[in-house]
Coordinates of C-alpha atoms and ligand atoms in Angstrom, one line a residue:
X1 CA 0.0 0.0 0.0
X2 CA 1.3 3.4 -0.8
X3 CA 2.0 5.9 2.0
X4 CA -1.2 7.2 3.6
X5 CA -1.6 10.9 3.1
X6 CA -2.9 11.0 6.7
X7 CA 0.6 10.0 7.9
X8 CA 1.7 13.5 6.8
X9 CA -0.1 14.6 9.9
X10 CA -0.4 11.7 12.4
X11 CA 2.8 10.0 11.5
X12 CA 5.0 13.0 12.2
X13 CA 7.4 13.2 15.1
X14 CA 8.2 16.1 17.4
X15 CA 6.1 19.2 17.9
X16 CA 4.1 18.8 14.7
X17 CA 3.0 15.2 15.4
X18 CA 2.1 16.2 18.9
X19 CA -0.1 19.0 17.7
X20 CA -1.8 16.8 15.1
X21 CA -2.5 13.9 17.5
X22 CA -2.9 15.6 20.9
X23 CA -6.0 17.6 20.1
X24 CA -7.7 14.6 18.5
X25 CA -7.0 12.7 21.7
X26 CA -9.3 15.1 23.6
X27 CA -12.1 13.0 22.0
X28 CA -10.9 9.9 23.8
X29 CA -9.1 8.4 20.8
X30 CA -6.4 5.8 21.7
X31 CA -2.9 6.2 20.3
X32 CA -3.1 3.1 18.1
X33 CA -5.7 4.8 15.8
X34 CA -2.9 7.1 14.6
X35 CA -0.4 4.4 13.8
X36 CA -0.9 3.9 10.1
X37 CA -4.6 3.1 9.9
X38 CA -6.4 4.5 6.9
X39 CA -8.3 7.6 8.0
X40 CA -11.8 7.7 6.5
X41 CA -13.6 11.0 6.4
X42 CA -17.4 10.7 6.6
X43 CA -18.6 13.8 4.9
X44 CA -22.0 14.4 6.5
X45 CA -24.8 16.7 5.3
X46 CA -26.9 16.1 8.4
X47 CA -29.0 19.1 9.3
X48 CA -32.4 19.5 10.8
X49 CA -32.9 22.2 8.2
X50 CA -32.4 19.6 5.5
X51 CA -35.2 17.3 6.7
X52 CA -34.4 14.7 4.0
X53 CA -31.0 14.2 5.6
X54 CA -32.1 14.6 9.3
X55 CA -31.4 10.9 10.0
X56 CA -27.8 11.0 8.8
X57 CA -26.1 11.1 12.3
X58 CA -27.6 7.7 12.9
X59 CA -26.7 6.4 9.5
X60 CA -23.1 7.7 10.0
X61 CA -22.8 5.4 13.0
X62 CA -23.3 2.4 10.7
X63 CA -20.6 3.7 8.3
X64 CA -18.2 4.2 11.2
X65 CA -18.8 0.7 12.4
X66 CA -17.9 -0.7 9.0
X67 CA -14.8 1.5 8.8
X68 CA -13.6 0.3 12.2
X69 CA -14.3 -3.4 11.4
X70 CA -12.1 -3.1 8.3
X71 CA -9.2 -1.6 10.3
X72 CA -9.8 2.1 9.4
X73 CA -10.1 5.1 11.6
X74 CA -13.5 6.9 10.9
X75 CA -13.8 10.7 11.4
X76 CA -17.1 12.4 10.7
X77 CA -17.2 16.0 9.6
X78 CA -20.0 18.4 8.6
X79 CA -20.2 20.3 5.3
X80 CA -22.8 22.8 4.1
X81 CA -26.1 21.1 3.8
X82 CA -28.6 22.2 1.2
X83 CA -32.3 21.5 2.0
X84 CA -34.5 21.9 -1.0
X85 CA -37.6 22.9 0.8
X86 CA -36.4 25.6 3.1
X87 CA -33.4 27.3 1.5
X88 CA -34.2 30.6 -0.2
X89 CA -34.1 31.8 -2.9
X90 CA -33.1 28.4 -4.2
X91 CA -30.7 25.6 -3.1
X92 CA -29.1 25.6 -6.6
X93 CA -27.6 29.0 -5.8
X94 CA -25.4 27.3 -3.2
X95 CA -24.6 24.0 -5.0
X96 CA -21.2 25.4 -6.2
X97 CA -20.5 26.9 -2.8
X98 CA -21.2 23.6 -1.0
X99 CA -18.9 21.8 -3.5
X100 CA -16.1 24.2 -2.6
X101 CA -16.7 23.5 1.1
X102 CA -16.5 19.8 0.4
X103 CA -13.4 20.0 -1.8
X104 CA -11.4 22.2 0.6
X105 CA -12.6 20.2 3.7
X106 CA -11.3 17.0 2.2
X107 CA -8.0 18.3 0.9
X108 CA -7.2 20.3 4.0
X109 CA -7.6 17.4 6.4
X110 CA -5.8 14.2 7.1
X111 CA -8.1 11.8 5.3
X112 CA -7.2 9.0 3.0
X113 CA -10.6 8.2 1.7
X114 CA -14.1 9.6 2.0
X115 CA -17.7 8.5 2.3
X116 CA -20.1 11.0 1.0
X117 CA -23.5 11.1 2.7
X118 CA -25.9 12.4 0.2
X119 CA -29.7 12.8 0.2
X120 CA -31.7 15.8 -0.6
X121 CA -31.3 17.0 -4.2
X122 CA -28.2 19.2 -4.2
X123 CA -26.4 17.4 -1.5
X124 CA -25.5 14.7 -4.0
X125 CA -24.0 16.7 -6.9
X126 CA -22.3 19.2 -4.6
X127 CA -20.5 16.4 -2.6
X128 CA -19.5 14.5 -5.7
X129 CA -18.3 17.6 -7.5
X130 CA -16.1 18.6 -4.5
X131 CA -14.7 15.1 -4.1
X132 CA -13.9 14.7 -7.8
X133 CA -11.8 17.9 -7.5
X134 CA -9.7 16.2 -4.8
X135 CA -9.7 12.7 -6.3
X136 CA -8.9 10.5 -3.3
X137 CA -10.9 7.2 -2.9
X138 CA -14.5 8.1 -2.6
X139 CA -17.7 6.1 -2.0
X140 CA -21.3 7.5 -1.8
X141 CA -23.9 6.3 0.7
X142 CA -27.4 7.8 0.0
X143 CA -29.9 8.5 2.7
X144 CA -32.7 6.7 0.9
X145 CA -36.3 7.7 -0.1
X146 CA -39.2 8.2 2.3
X147 CA -41.9 5.5 2.5
X148 CA -44.8 6.1 0.1
X149 CA -47.3 8.6 1.4
X150 CA -50.8 7.5 2.1
X151 CA -53.8 9.8 1.9
X152 CA -57.5 8.9 1.9
X153 CA -56.6 5.4 0.8
X154 CA -54.3 6.3 -2.0
X155 CA -50.6 6.6 -2.6
X156 CA -49.2 10.1 -2.7
X157 CA -45.8 11.7 -3.0
X158 CA -44.1 14.9 -3.9
X159 CA -45.6 15.1 -7.4
X160 CA -49.0 15.6 -5.7
X161 CA -47.8 18.9 -4.5
X162 CA -48.6 20.4 -7.9
X163 CA -51.9 18.5 -8.1
X164 CA -52.9 19.7 -4.6
X165 CA -51.9 23.3 -5.5
X166 CA -54.1 23.2 -8.6
X167 CA -56.9 21.7 -6.6
X168 CA -56.8 24.4 -3.9
X169 CA -56.5 27.2 -6.4
X170 CA -59.5 25.6 -8.2
X171 CA -61.6 25.3 -5.1
X172 CA -61.6 21.5 -5.1
X173 CA -59.6 21.1 -1.9
X174 CA -59.7 23.1 1.3
X175 CA -56.7 24.4 3.3
X176 CA -57.7 22.0 6.1
X177 CA -57.5 19.0 3.8
X178 CA -54.2 20.3 2.5
X179 CA -52.8 20.2 6.1
X180 CA -53.9 16.6 6.5
X181 CA -52.4 15.7 3.1
X182 CA -49.0 17.2 3.9
X183 CA -48.7 15.1 7.0
X184 CA -49.7 12.0 5.1
X185 CA -47.1 12.7 2.4
X186 CA -44.0 13.0 4.5
X187 CA -44.6 10.2 7.0
X188 CA -41.1 8.8 7.4
X189 CA -37.4 9.7 7.3
X190 CA -35.8 10.1 3.9
X191 CA -35.9 12.2 0.7
X192 CA -38.8 12.6 -1.8
X193 CA -40.2 9.2 -2.7
X194 CA -40.8 9.8 -6.4
X195 CA -38.3 9.8 -9.2
X196 CA -37.6 13.4 -8.4
X197 CA -34.1 15.0 -8.3
X198 CA -33.0 13.3 -5.1
X199 CA -33.9 9.8 -6.4
X200 CA -32.5 10.7 -9.8
X201 CA -29.2 11.7 -8.1
X202 CA -29.1 8.5 -6.0
X203 CA -29.6 6.5 -9.3
X204 CA -27.0 8.6 -10.9
X205 CA -24.3 7.7 -8.4
X206 CA -25.3 4.1 -8.5
X207 CA -25.2 3.9 -12.3
X208 CA -21.9 5.9 -12.4
X209 CA -20.5 3.1 -10.1
X210 CA -19.9 5.5 -7.2
X211 CA -22.0 3.5 -4.7
X212 CA -22.9 -0.1 -3.9
X213 CA -25.5 -1.7 -6.2
X214 CA -28.9 -1.3 -4.6
X215 CA -28.0 2.0 -2.9
X216 CA -30.5 4.2 -4.8
X217 CA -33.8 2.6 -3.8
X218 CA -33.6 1.1 -0.3
X219 CA -36.1 3.2 1.7
X220 CA -34.5 5.4 4.4
X221 CA -36.6 3.6 7.1
X222 CA -35.6 0.1 6.0
X223 CA -33.0 -1.4 8.2
X224 CA -31.2 -2.7 5.1
X225 CA -30.1 0.9 4.4
X226 CA -28.0 0.7 7.6
X227 CA -26.5 -2.6 6.4
X228 CA -25.5 -1.0 3.1
X229 CA -23.9 1.9 5.0
X230 CA -21.9 -0.5 7.2
X231 CA -20.7 -2.5 4.2
X232 CA -19.8 0.7 2.5
X233 CA -17.7 1.7 5.5
X234 CA -15.9 -1.6 5.3
X235 CA -15.3 -1.2 1.6
X236 CA -13.9 2.3 1.6
X237 CA -10.9 1.1 3.7
X238 CA -10.2 -1.5 1.0
X239 CA -10.5 1.2 -1.7
X240 CA -7.8 3.2 0.1
X241 CA -5.6 0.1 0.1
X242 CA -6.3 -0.4 -3.6
X243 CA -5.9 3.3 -4.3
X244 CA -9.2 3.2 -6.3
X245 CA -10.0 6.8 -7.0
X246 CA -13.0 8.6 -8.6
X247 CA -10.9 9.2 -11.8
X248 CA -10.5 5.3 -12.1
X249 CA -14.3 5.0 -11.9
X250 CA -15.7 8.1 -13.6
X251 CA -14.4 7.4 -17.1
X252 CA -16.4 8.5 -20.2
X253 CA -18.2 5.1 -20.3
X254 CA -19.5 5.5 -16.8
X255 CA -21.1 8.8 -17.7
X256 CA -22.7 7.1 -20.7
X257 CA -24.1 4.4 -18.4
X258 CA -25.6 7.1 -16.2
X259 CA -27.2 8.9 -19.1
X260 CA -28.7 5.6 -20.5
X261 CA -30.0 4.6 -17.0
X262 CA -31.4 8.0 -16.4
X263 CA -33.4 7.7 -19.6
X264 CA -34.8 4.3 -18.6
X265 CA -36.0 5.6 -15.2
X266 CA -37.5 8.9 -16.4
X267 CA -35.0 10.8 -14.2
X268 CA -35.1 14.5 -13.5
X269 CA -34.0 17.2 -16.0
X270 CA -31.7 18.4 -13.2
X271 CA -29.6 15.3 -13.9
X272 CA -28.3 17.1 -17.0
X273 CA -27.0 20.1 -15.2
X274 CA -25.4 18.1 -12.4
X275 CA -23.8 15.5 -14.5
X276 CA -22.3 18.1 -16.8
X277 CA -20.8 19.8 -13.7
X278 CA -19.4 16.5 -12.4
X279 CA -17.9 15.7 -15.8
X280 CA -16.3 19.1 -15.8
X281 CA -14.6 18.4 -12.4
X282 CA -13.3 15.0 -13.3
X283 CA -12.2 16.1 -16.8
X284 CA -14.5 14.0 -19.0
X285 CA -15.8 15.7 -22.1
X286 CA -19.6 15.7 -22.1
X287 CA -22.0 17.9 -24.1
X288 CA -25.7 18.6 -24.0
X289 CA -25.9 16.6 -27.3
X290 CA -24.6 13.5 -25.6
X291 CA -27.7 13.3 -23.5
X292 CA -30.0 13.3 -26.5
X293 CA -27.9 11.0 -28.6
X294 CA -27.3 8.4 -25.8
X295 CA -30.9 8.3 -24.6
X296 CA -32.6 8.5 -28.0
X297 CA -33.4 4.8 -28.3
X298 CA -33.6 3.9 -24.6
X299 CA -37.0 2.7 -23.5
X300 CA -38.7 3.9 -20.3
X301 CA -38.7 0.7 -18.2
X302 CA -39.3 2.1 -14.8
X303 CA -43.0 3.0 -14.1
X304 CA -42.3 5.7 -11.5
X305 CA -43.8 9.1 -10.8
X306 CA -43.7 11.7 -12.2
X307 CA -43.5 9.9 -15.6
X308 CA -45.4 6.9 -14.4
X309 CA -47.4 5.5 -11.4
X310 CA -45.1 4.1 -8.7
X311 CA -42.7 5.2 -5.9
X312 CA -39.1 4.4 -4.9
X313 CA -40.3 2.0 -2.3
X314 CA -42.1 0.0 -5.1
X315 CA -38.9 0.1 -7.1
X316 CA -36.9 -1.4 -4.3
X317 CA -39.4 -4.2 -3.8
X318 CA -39.4 -4.8 -7.5
X319 CA -35.7 -5.4 -7.6
X320 CA -34.2 -1.9 -7.4
X321 CA -31.9 -0.2 -9.9
X322 CA -29.9 -3.4 -10.5
X323 CA -33.0 -4.9 -12.0
X324 CA -33.5 -1.9 -14.2
X325 CA -29.9 -1.9 -15.3
X326 CA -30.1 -5.5 -16.2
X327 CA -32.8 -4.7 -18.7
X328 CA -30.4 -2.2 -20.3
X329 CA -27.6 -4.7 -20.5
X330 CA -27.2 -4.4 -24.3
X331 CA -26.7 -0.6 -24.0
X332 CA -24.4 -0.5 -21.0
X333 CA -20.6 -0.5 -20.9
X334 CA -18.8 -2.7 -18.5
X335 CA -16.7 -0.5 -16.3
X336 CA -15.3 -0.7 -12.8
X337 CA -17.3 0.4 -9.7
X338 CA -16.5 1.2 -6.1
X339 CA -17.0 -2.3 -4.9
X340 CA -14.2 -3.4 -7.1
X341 CA -16.5 -5.3 -9.5
X342 CA -17.6 -4.4 -13.0
X343 CA -21.1 -2.9 -13.6
X344 CA -22.3 -6.1 -15.3
X345 CA -21.2 -8.3 -12.5
X346 CA -23.1 -6.1 -10.1
X347 CA -26.5 -6.6 -11.8
X348 CA -25.9 -10.1 -13.2
X349 CA -27.9 -11.8 -10.4
X350 CA -30.6 -9.1 -10.1
X351 CA -34.2 -10.2 -10.5
X352 CA -37.4 -8.3 -11.2
X353 CA -40.3 -9.2 -8.9
X354 CA -42.9 -6.9 -10.4
X355 CA -43.1 -6.2 -14.1
X356 CA -45.7 -3.5 -13.6
X357 CA -43.0 -1.4 -11.9
X358 CA -40.0 -2.5 -13.9
X359 CA -41.0 -3.4 -17.5
X360 CA -38.8 -5.2 -19.9
X361 CA -36.7 -3.4 -22.6
X362 CA -38.7 -5.2 -25.2
X363 CA -42.1 -4.2 -23.8
X364 CA -41.3 -0.9 -22.1
X365 CA -43.7 1.0 -20.0
X366 CA -43.3 3.9 -22.4
X367 CA -41.3 4.1 -25.7
X368 CA -40.7 7.8 -24.9
X369 CA -37.9 8.3 -22.5
X370 CA -35.0 10.5 -21.4
X371 CA -34.6 14.0 -22.4
X372 CA -34.7 15.8 -25.7
X373 CA -32.4 18.6 -26.5
X374 CA -34.1 21.3 -28.6
X375 CA -32.3 23.7 -30.9
X376 CA -33.5 26.6 -33.0
X377 CA -33.5 30.3 -33.2
X378 CA -35.1 30.8 -29.8
X379 CA -32.3 29.3 -27.7
X380 CA -29.0 29.4 -29.6
X381 CA -27.2 27.0 -27.1
X382 CA -30.1 24.7 -26.7
X383 CA -32.8 23.8 -24.1
X384 CA -34.3 20.7 -22.6
X385 CA -37.6 18.9 -22.4
X386 CA -38.6 15.6 -20.7
X387 CA -40.9 13.9 -23.2
X388 CA -42.1 11.2 -20.7
X389 CA -43.5 13.9 -18.4
X390 CA -45.1 15.9 -21.2
X391 CA -48.5 15.7 -22.9
X392 CA -48.1 13.8 -26.2
X393 CA -50.4 16.1 -28.2
X394 CA -48.5 19.2 -27.2
X395 CA -45.1 17.8 -28.3
X396 CA -45.8 19.3 -31.7
X397 CA -47.4 22.7 -31.1
X398 CA -47.5 26.2 -32.4
X399 CA -48.8 29.1 -30.3
X400 CA -48.6 32.8 -29.5
X401 CA -46.1 33.8 -26.7
X402 CA -47.5 35.2 -23.5
X403 CA -44.3 36.7 -22.0
X404 CA -43.5 37.3 -18.3
X405 CA -40.3 39.3 -17.9
X406 CA -39.5 37.9 -14.5
X407 CA -41.1 35.8 -11.7
X408 CA -42.6 38.9 -10.1
X409 CA -44.3 39.8 -13.4
X410 CA -45.6 36.2 -13.7
X411 CA -47.0 36.2 -10.1
X412 CA -48.6 39.6 -10.6
X413 CA -50.4 38.8 -13.9
X414 CA -50.9 35.0 -14.2
X415 CA -54.3 35.0 -12.6
X416 CA -55.5 38.3 -14.0
X417 CA -58.8 37.6 -15.7
X418 CA -57.8 40.2 -18.4
X419 CA -54.6 38.3 -19.4
X420 CA -54.7 37.6 -23.1
X421 CA -54.1 33.8 -22.9
X422 CA -55.8 30.6 -24.0
X423 CA -54.8 26.9 -23.9
X424 CA -52.9 27.3 -27.2
X425 CA -50.7 30.0 -25.9
X426 CA -47.0 29.4 -25.0
X427 CA -46.1 30.8 -21.6
X428 CA -42.6 32.3 -21.5
X429 CA -40.8 33.1 -18.3
X430 CA -37.6 35.0 -18.5
X431 CA -34.8 35.9 -16.0
X432 CA -34.9 32.8 -13.9
X433 CA -31.6 31.6 -15.2
X434 CA -28.2 31.1 -13.4
X435 CA -27.2 34.8 -13.4
X436 CA -30.6 36.4 -13.9
X437 CA -32.5 35.1 -10.9
X438 CA -29.7 34.4 -9.6
X439 CA -29.4 30.6 -9.0
X440 CA -31.8 29.1 -11.6
X441 CA -34.8 28.2 -9.4
X442 CA -37.3 25.4 -10.1
X443 CA -40.1 27.5 -11.4
X444 CA -40.1 26.3 -15.0
X445 CA -43.3 24.3 -14.6
X446 CA -45.1 27.5 -13.7
X447 CA -48.8 27.1 -12.7
X448 CA -51.4 27.7 -15.4
X449 CA -53.7 30.7 -15.4
X450 CA -56.7 30.2 -13.0
X451 CA -59.2 30.8 -15.7
X452 CA -57.8 28.0 -17.8
X453 CA -57.6 25.6 -14.8
X454 CA -61.3 26.3 -14.3
X455 CA -61.9 25.3 -17.9
X456 CA -60.2 21.9 -17.1
X457 CA -57.0 22.7 -18.9
X458 CA -54.1 20.7 -17.2
X459 CA -51.1 21.4 -19.4
X460 CA -49.7 24.0 -21.7
X461 CA -46.4 24.6 -23.4
X462 CA -44.1 26.6 -21.1
X463 CA -40.6 27.8 -21.7
X464 CA -38.1 29.3 -19.3
X465 CA -34.4 29.7 -18.6
X466 CA -35.0 28.1 -15.2
X467 CA -35.2 24.6 -14.0
X468 CA -38.1 22.3 -13.0
X469 CA -38.4 20.2 -9.9
X470 CA -37.7 16.6 -10.6
X471 CA -41.1 15.9 -9.2
X472 CA -42.7 18.2 -11.7
X473 CA -44.4 17.4 -15.0
X474 CA -45.9 18.9 -18.0
X475 CA -44.9 20.1 -21.5
X476 CA -42.2 22.2 -20.0
X477 CA -39.1 23.5 -21.9
X478 CA -36.2 24.4 -19.5
X479 CA -32.6 25.6 -19.3
X480 CA -33.0 28.0 -22.2
X481 CA -29.4 29.0 -23.0
X482 CA -28.2 31.7 -23.3
X483 CA -30.5 32.9 -20.5
X484 CA -32.5 36.1 -20.8
X485 CA -30.1 38.0 -18.6
X486 CA -27.4 37.6 -21.2
X487 CA -29.4 39.2 -24.0
X488 CA -29.6 36.3 -26.5
X489 CA -32.7 35.6 -28.6
X490 CA -34.6 34.3 -25.6
X491 CA -34.3 37.7 -24.0
X492 CA -36.0 39.3 -27.0
X493 CA -39.2 37.3 -27.2
X494 CA -42.4 39.4 -27.1
X495 CA -46.1 38.8 -26.5
X496 CA -47.7 37.6 -29.7
X497 CA -44.6 36.1 -31.3
X498 CA -45.4 32.6 -32.7
X499 CA -43.4 29.8 -31.2
X500 CA -43.2 26.4 -32.8
X501 CA -42.3 23.3 -30.9
X502 CA -41.5 20.0 -32.6
X503 CA -40.0 17.5 -30.1
X504 CA -39.6 14.7 -32.7
X505 CA -37.6 17.1 -34.9
X506 CA -35.8 18.5 -31.8
X507 CA -36.7 22.0 -32.8
X508 CA -37.9 25.1 -31.0
X509 CA -38.3 28.1 -33.3
X510 CA -39.8 31.6 -33.2
X511 CA -41.1 33.5 -36.2
X512 CA -38.8 36.5 -35.7
X513 CA -36.4 37.3 -38.5
X514 CA -32.7 38.0 -37.9
X515 CA -33.3 41.6 -38.8
X516 CA -36.1 42.0 -36.3
X517 CA -33.9 40.3 -33.6
X518 CA -31.2 42.9 -34.4
X519 CA -33.6 45.8 -34.0
X520 CA -34.9 44.4 -30.7
X521 CA -31.4 43.8 -29.5
X522 CA -30.4 47.4 -30.1
X523 CA -33.1 48.5 -27.6
X524 CA -32.6 45.7 -25.1
X525 CA -31.4 46.3 -21.6
X526 CA -31.0 43.7 -18.9
X527 CA -33.5 44.0 -16.1
X528 CA -32.1 41.5 -13.6
X529 CA -30.6 42.6 -10.4
X530 CA -26.8 42.6 -10.1
X531 CA -25.6 41.9 -6.5
X532 CA -22.4 43.8 -5.5
X533 CA -21.2 41.9 -2.5
X534 CA -20.8 38.5 -0.9
X535 CA -21.2 35.1 -2.3
X536 CA -24.1 36.1 -4.6
X537 CA -21.8 38.7 -6.3
X538 CA -19.1 36.0 -6.7
X539 CA -21.7 33.6 -8.1
X540 CA -23.1 36.0 -10.6
X541 CA -19.6 36.9 -11.8
X542 CA -18.4 33.3 -12.3
X543 CA -21.4 31.0 -13.0
X544 CA -21.5 29.4 -16.4
X545 CA -24.6 28.8 -18.5
X546 CA -26.9 25.8 -18.1
X547 CA -25.7 24.0 -21.2
X548 CA -22.3 23.8 -19.5
X549 CA -23.5 22.6 -16.1
X550 CA -23.8 26.0 -14.3
X551 CA -20.6 25.4 -12.4
X552 CA -18.2 28.3 -11.7
X553 CA -15.8 29.0 -14.5
X554 CA -12.7 28.5 -12.3
X555 CA -13.8 25.2 -10.8
X556 CA -13.4 23.1 -13.9
X557 CA -10.9 20.2 -13.3
X558 CA -9.2 19.0 -10.2
X559 CA -6.6 20.6 -7.9
X560 CA -5.7 17.1 -6.5
X561 CA -5.1 16.1 -3.0
X562 CA -1.9 17.8 -2.3
X563 CA -2.1 20.6 0.3
X564 CA -0.7 23.8 -1.1
X565 CA 1.7 24.7 1.8
X566 CA 2.7 23.0 5.0
X567 CA 3.1 25.6 7.8
X568 CA 3.7 23.3 10.7
Ligands
FES1 FE1 -35.3 16.8 -0.2 FE2 -37.3 16.5 -2.2 S1 -37.1 18.0 -0.7 S2 -35.5 15.4 -1.8

């Protein structure tokens, strides 16, 4: 085994060694722990303000037990935790900040390997991005989904938030009923139980090979989650001995596997932005077009909300992600994973126990899957739609634009009875992109006008430079790039312009000539707010566009695990 980096601290003699060890000993740690044992950092996003990760202190104990059993020395440390439901204005604003916290915390400390404890949406990409930029042996343990919600005899989950909202606005549900429903929905520990962004991210790390097989779907409340955590703790010690690093696992083929798997499970559109950012950190070339190309012929085999019917708990009982990946065998590449085995060995013995939840590749649940990347003169650098969550008859559509210049404009006018809008209109929301909002919130599946809801309209074509919650659905076009704040064509759309969508042809166009665009551009002024201090200023200065992963421009690549200076 090569020399442990932790020995650059704990293996030192004299004053330096004393300082590194002595203060650790105030925690009651015996001297033998410092004598050449692999030190395993347990990077914990526990927080009571991140309810999806609130059980992580208990889960960390299982990981620690595994580390100790395998002869390692576990040390748990906190990093910035991003709770999707409480953080304002949006957790995405802080994904890059959290990733910097993770990167610097790992590099600066005497750890030889790290277990990333991920759960709520952004806690997965931020931790993986940070760890990739250090590149020491890394393994992910996810917190697991909640149990399926139960309300008035039926299964509910986060996708029902949008249905309940529409029902309340439409007078079909009272505020009292809503209070009952919200308690019924979140009835156990864990993250959102649908194939929202958190579940998508858990499937992403599993299909990338960064976690044990089965990691994505075991419910948080199931004791087998703790078993997986303990086994992961054992394994990370061996990974240090083998020097198996993220760069050995996250090769181009692993990213391809993740894209293919994401298509088959109907994963969140946020997957695109986070995977691009992770690829940027580990130095794998990945483009927006890769997502379309690689997922084009992949059938949707997992029947999970919001694209289908079931919940993550059902996926686990049906065989979990390994059973899904086994269906994709002919598409997947056989690369190494954290447990030291190849992907195909990991799912070779998987079985499907419920074909209603996991269909076969030959008879898929839906032939439409994955994401489509749209190009045309409306968004020069592309935009994204999730066909499996859209209304089939709207996938080819032409309509007049009803434009909202920002989210405040939308809120002020959407329910105005005088708003000139009908079901054929195309709702356009600007200035909710990375720089413009700033932070690119999940508002892309904006609610429909009240007067159309009252008519029984449930979906319309909507376009924005923002994102959509992984639990959301509808014919929603997202991640318009360049965003409105940069003054591209999307910034110049006006009420009454005709927008044409053709998902099959991958096109999104607007009937505005180049000449007219030039005239509009000459009079265009940005309306978004520029912040002049603190992190938000820093973010607005450096964040890249959605089609590049919305990472900071200076965070591409890796700085490695060497500490820059050694002052002791
Ligand atoms: Fe945390 Fe949905 S709010 S995963």
